[in-house]
Amino acid sequence: MKYIDEFRDGAAARGLARQLAVEIQPDREYRLMEFCGGHTHAIYRYGVQDLLPAGIRMIHGPGCPVCVLPVGRLDMALDLATRPNVTLCSYGDMLRVPGSGGQSLLRAKAAGAEIRMIYSAAEALELARRHSEREVVFFAIGFETTTPPTALVIQQAAALDLPNFSVFCNHVLTPPAIVHLLDSPEARELDAVAIDGFLGPAHVSVVIGSRPYEAFASGYHKPVVIAGFEPLDVMQSILMLVRQLNEGRAEVENQYTRAVTRDGNAKAQRLVAEILEPRSVFEWRGLGPVPRSALQIRAPYARFDAERRFALEPRTVPDHRACQCGAVLRGAIKPTDCKVFGTACTPETPLGACMVSAEGACAAYYSYGRYQEAA
Amino acid sequence: MSAPSRRRFATPLDFERGQVELSHGSGGRAMAQLIEELFAAAFRNPWLDQRNDQACLELPPGRIAMTTDSYVVSPLFFPGGDIGSLAVHGTVNDLAMAGARPLHLSAGFILEAGFPLAELRRIVESMARAARAAGVTIVTGDTKVVEHGKGDGVFINTAGIGVIPEGIELSGDRARPGDGVLLSGSLGDHGVAVMAQRSGLEFETALESDSAALHELVAVMVATAPGLRCLRDPTRGGLAATLNEIADQSGVGIRLWETAIPVKPPVAAVCELLGLDPLYVANEGKLVAICPPEDVDRLLAAMRAHPLGAAAALVGTVREDAHHFVTMETRLGGQRMVDWLSGEQLPRIC
Ligand code: SF4
């Protein structure tokens, strides 16, 4: 516990806040995007925003796996779940996300679909082994952090020659999404805001390392600081970004040195590369289609690919009319700017995915940050 | 009262290898035997010994407090208690939070066929011990048996009545701006003990439920601070739910100070690991007290002098707030909302 407390210490936080206040240039605004939902969550849960000087504006990024999965992919999962003899294994966060027509996995489950809430990919594999009479499908979502466990269960299923296990793969990639945010004309038309620098992902970077960010830091001249998920990590990283911006540098720096190296976890990367390959294009909620931004299962493992096995048709479904999750995910609006925030859309009755996941910006705002609007 | 010796049964119940059977709930001889050899033997008191379908009670003067609660905790046995002791403590505490002296309980059991009698006896005996220790009697009861697969071993319902001494008026709508918010001890012990057990994870430190009957602590508190406004035990939904209820009922806001809230280090560590927030984790032996500012020091000293309040702390203050928000000054020095728990699917912990 001492280990954790160290990263939440009030005196250290005040020290960092003072340092930031001294170092920011009073005439400029620092628009910093925290890519990850984990950072958004930490910022609101610990009240980091209250300690930041006014010139620093945090923009919430799309790094919440539940939030970026578009309605079409969720509808495909719902389709799977309602097929006879299928057991769909899903992370709990996904269950309450609304799909088309107000349907959700939770509702489908209540109506009799066989949907299991699991905590790990391994649980899904285990379920398939124990229930050879069922088609067990693992609804895999997540960024690079959760990809290696998915690759591992596919590898294990192949080794066991399991006939009744497959994976509905929705793994997405961080670096292409960041580039897309900065780059694509669509994103610009979609009024994405200007961003001066990025807080880079913590856990994702443990796997992929800090190197993948180097090209775009220099190419787009945007500093990146890889930041741990503790509140002091976040503050320290903001200070590092401010220093880079003040000095006109645009480098990849690593604040989270206790876990992240430049090259990441080579073993995990090899495993993923053996089983999965980039898709030519994948649709994100909020970002639209992003080239080479997601993974699919390689041909030799096709029999474990639920999309092929069940001949799932890709589909594109628009978000709920009132939902502005897309704009929230691009950092174009704050959650409270959404017209239905806190009225039609609350954690009990979510209209959009950003209100469901603990890492979603709307949920973080609603659960932890609402007092600000009221004040 | 002489020992009950109304019926004799051909063979006594087999408390080593026997199981609950459907006939144990059917109203026939088997049920009579289960009551005789298990429940009546463990809970013995004059009312139960009369074997009537109800208890006829003489109560001391004063207002009567009455409550009921059902217990469905899984696992049935956890470090620091079991469903039996929990079913006594929980209901005793609900009475105590009105300032009442708890007197009598009822106990309803829903048993699943196939449940080992040995475990049932452990639960019933633990219940009897908890009741004796709390000075309450279990005066009436009921047993039903459901088919195998239709229950989860044992569910227990207890109802309780108690008497509120003259002049005590505790209610969740009485909090006023400026009042102190006191907590009797560390947060999250019960929920974490149960969830750690469920998770199957091995932890180095022993985590124990705080399950305990709080009425004696309450008696000390009301004697010390007659101006006490409100008491609540933060069970399901944790401190967060309790304070949001009080804020709503009283039409006020509440501000907590994170650094003042006691959480045991191993509990904090498990919360971190399981992704839980101690503010939302259930407690079964803690209370929250709201009292006028001038009573805070005296009340705190009295609580700390009692073993169940040894780690009591002033954790926040009541404020004016049109939104009735509960907020917290974080350890880091920022602020956050402490909202109701929303829609999370928590396992059965009480
Ligand atoms: S408030 Fe609800 S609908 Fe609006 S952006 Fe957030 S999640 Fe989407």
PDB file of N, CA, C and O in Angstrom, chain A residues 13 48 58 102 130 134 144 242 245 297 327:
ATOM      1  N   ALA A  13       1.681  16.503  -4.605  1.00  0.00           N
ATOM      2  CA  ALA A  13       0.799  17.063  -5.631  1.00  0.00           C
ATOM      3  C   ALA A  13       0.822  18.589  -5.578  1.00  0.00           C
ATOM      4  O   ALA A  13       0.899  19.253  -6.616  1.00  0.00           O
ATOM      5  N   VAL A  48      -7.487  15.881  -9.960  1.00  0.00           N
ATOM      6  CA  VAL A  48      -6.269  16.484 -10.493  1.00  0.00           C
ATOM      7  C   VAL A  48      -6.563  17.840 -11.147  1.00  0.00           C
ATOM      8  O   VAL A  48      -5.792  18.797 -11.000  1.00  0.00           O
ATOM      9  N   MET A  58      -7.180  20.125 -20.285  1.00  0.00           N
ATOM     10  CA  MET A  58      -7.090  18.703 -20.588  1.00  0.00           C
ATOM     11  C   MET A  58      -8.238  18.338 -21.528  1.00  0.00           C
ATOM     12  O   MET A  58      -9.391  18.675 -21.292  1.00  0.00           O
ATOM     13  N   GLY A 102     -32.066   0.460 -28.820  1.00  0.00           N
ATOM     14  CA  GLY A 102     -32.083   0.353 -27.361  1.00  0.00           C
ATOM     15  C   GLY A 102     -31.730  -1.039 -26.849  1.00  0.00           C
ATOM     16  O   GLY A 102     -31.773  -1.303 -25.656  1.00  0.00           O
ATOM     17  N   ARG A 130     -15.132 -26.747 -20.781  1.00  0.00           N
ATOM     18  CA  ARG A 130     -16.070 -27.446 -19.915  1.00  0.00           C
ATOM     19  C   ARG A 130     -17.414 -27.712 -20.600  1.00  0.00           C
ATOM     20  O   ARG A 130     -18.145 -28.595 -20.201  1.00  0.00           O
ATOM     21  N   ARG A 134     -21.582 -26.461 -26.289  1.00  0.00           N
ATOM     22  CA  ARG A 134     -21.936 -25.093 -26.661  1.00  0.00           C
ATOM     23  C   ARG A 134     -20.875 -24.496 -27.588  1.00  0.00           C
ATOM     24  O   ARG A 134     -19.709 -24.848 -27.490  1.00  0.00           O
ATOM     25  N   GLU A 144      -3.962  -2.379 -27.054  1.00  0.00           N
ATOM     26  CA  GLU A 144      -2.839  -3.318 -27.077  1.00  0.00           C
ATOM     27  C   GLU A 144      -2.624  -4.057 -25.754  1.00  0.00           C
ATOM     28  O   GLU A 144      -2.003  -5.107 -25.724  1.00  0.00           O
ATOM     29  N   VAL A 242       4.579  20.424 -20.511  1.00  0.00           N
ATOM     30  CA  VAL A 242       4.686  21.889 -20.474  1.00  0.00           C
ATOM     31  C   VAL A 242       6.134  22.306 -20.770  1.00  0.00           C
ATOM     32  O   VAL A 242       6.389  23.231 -21.543  1.00  0.00           O
ATOM     33  N   LEU A 245       6.892  21.890 -24.441  1.00  0.00           N
ATOM     34  CA  LEU A 245       6.241  22.925 -25.249  1.00  0.00           C
ATOM     35  C   LEU A 245       6.944  24.265 -25.064  1.00  0.00           C
ATOM     36  O   LEU A 245       7.178  24.998 -26.032  1.00  0.00           O
ATOM     37  N   ILE A 297      -7.931 -11.891 -36.999  1.00  0.00           N
ATOM     38  CA  ILE A 297      -7.269 -13.175 -36.786  1.00  0.00           C
ATOM     39  C   ILE A 297      -6.672 -13.671 -38.101  1.00  0.00           C
ATOM     40  O   ILE A 297      -7.315 -13.622 -39.151  1.00  0.00           O
ATOM     41  N   ALA A 327     -18.239  13.210 -30.854  1.00  0.00           N
ATOM     42  CA  ALA A 327     -17.562  14.483 -30.617  1.00  0.00           C
ATOM     43  C   ALA A 327     -16.794  14.456 -29.301  1.00  0.00           C
ATOM     44  O   ALA A 327     -15.691  15.002 -29.195  1.00  0.00           O
TER      45      ALA A 327
END
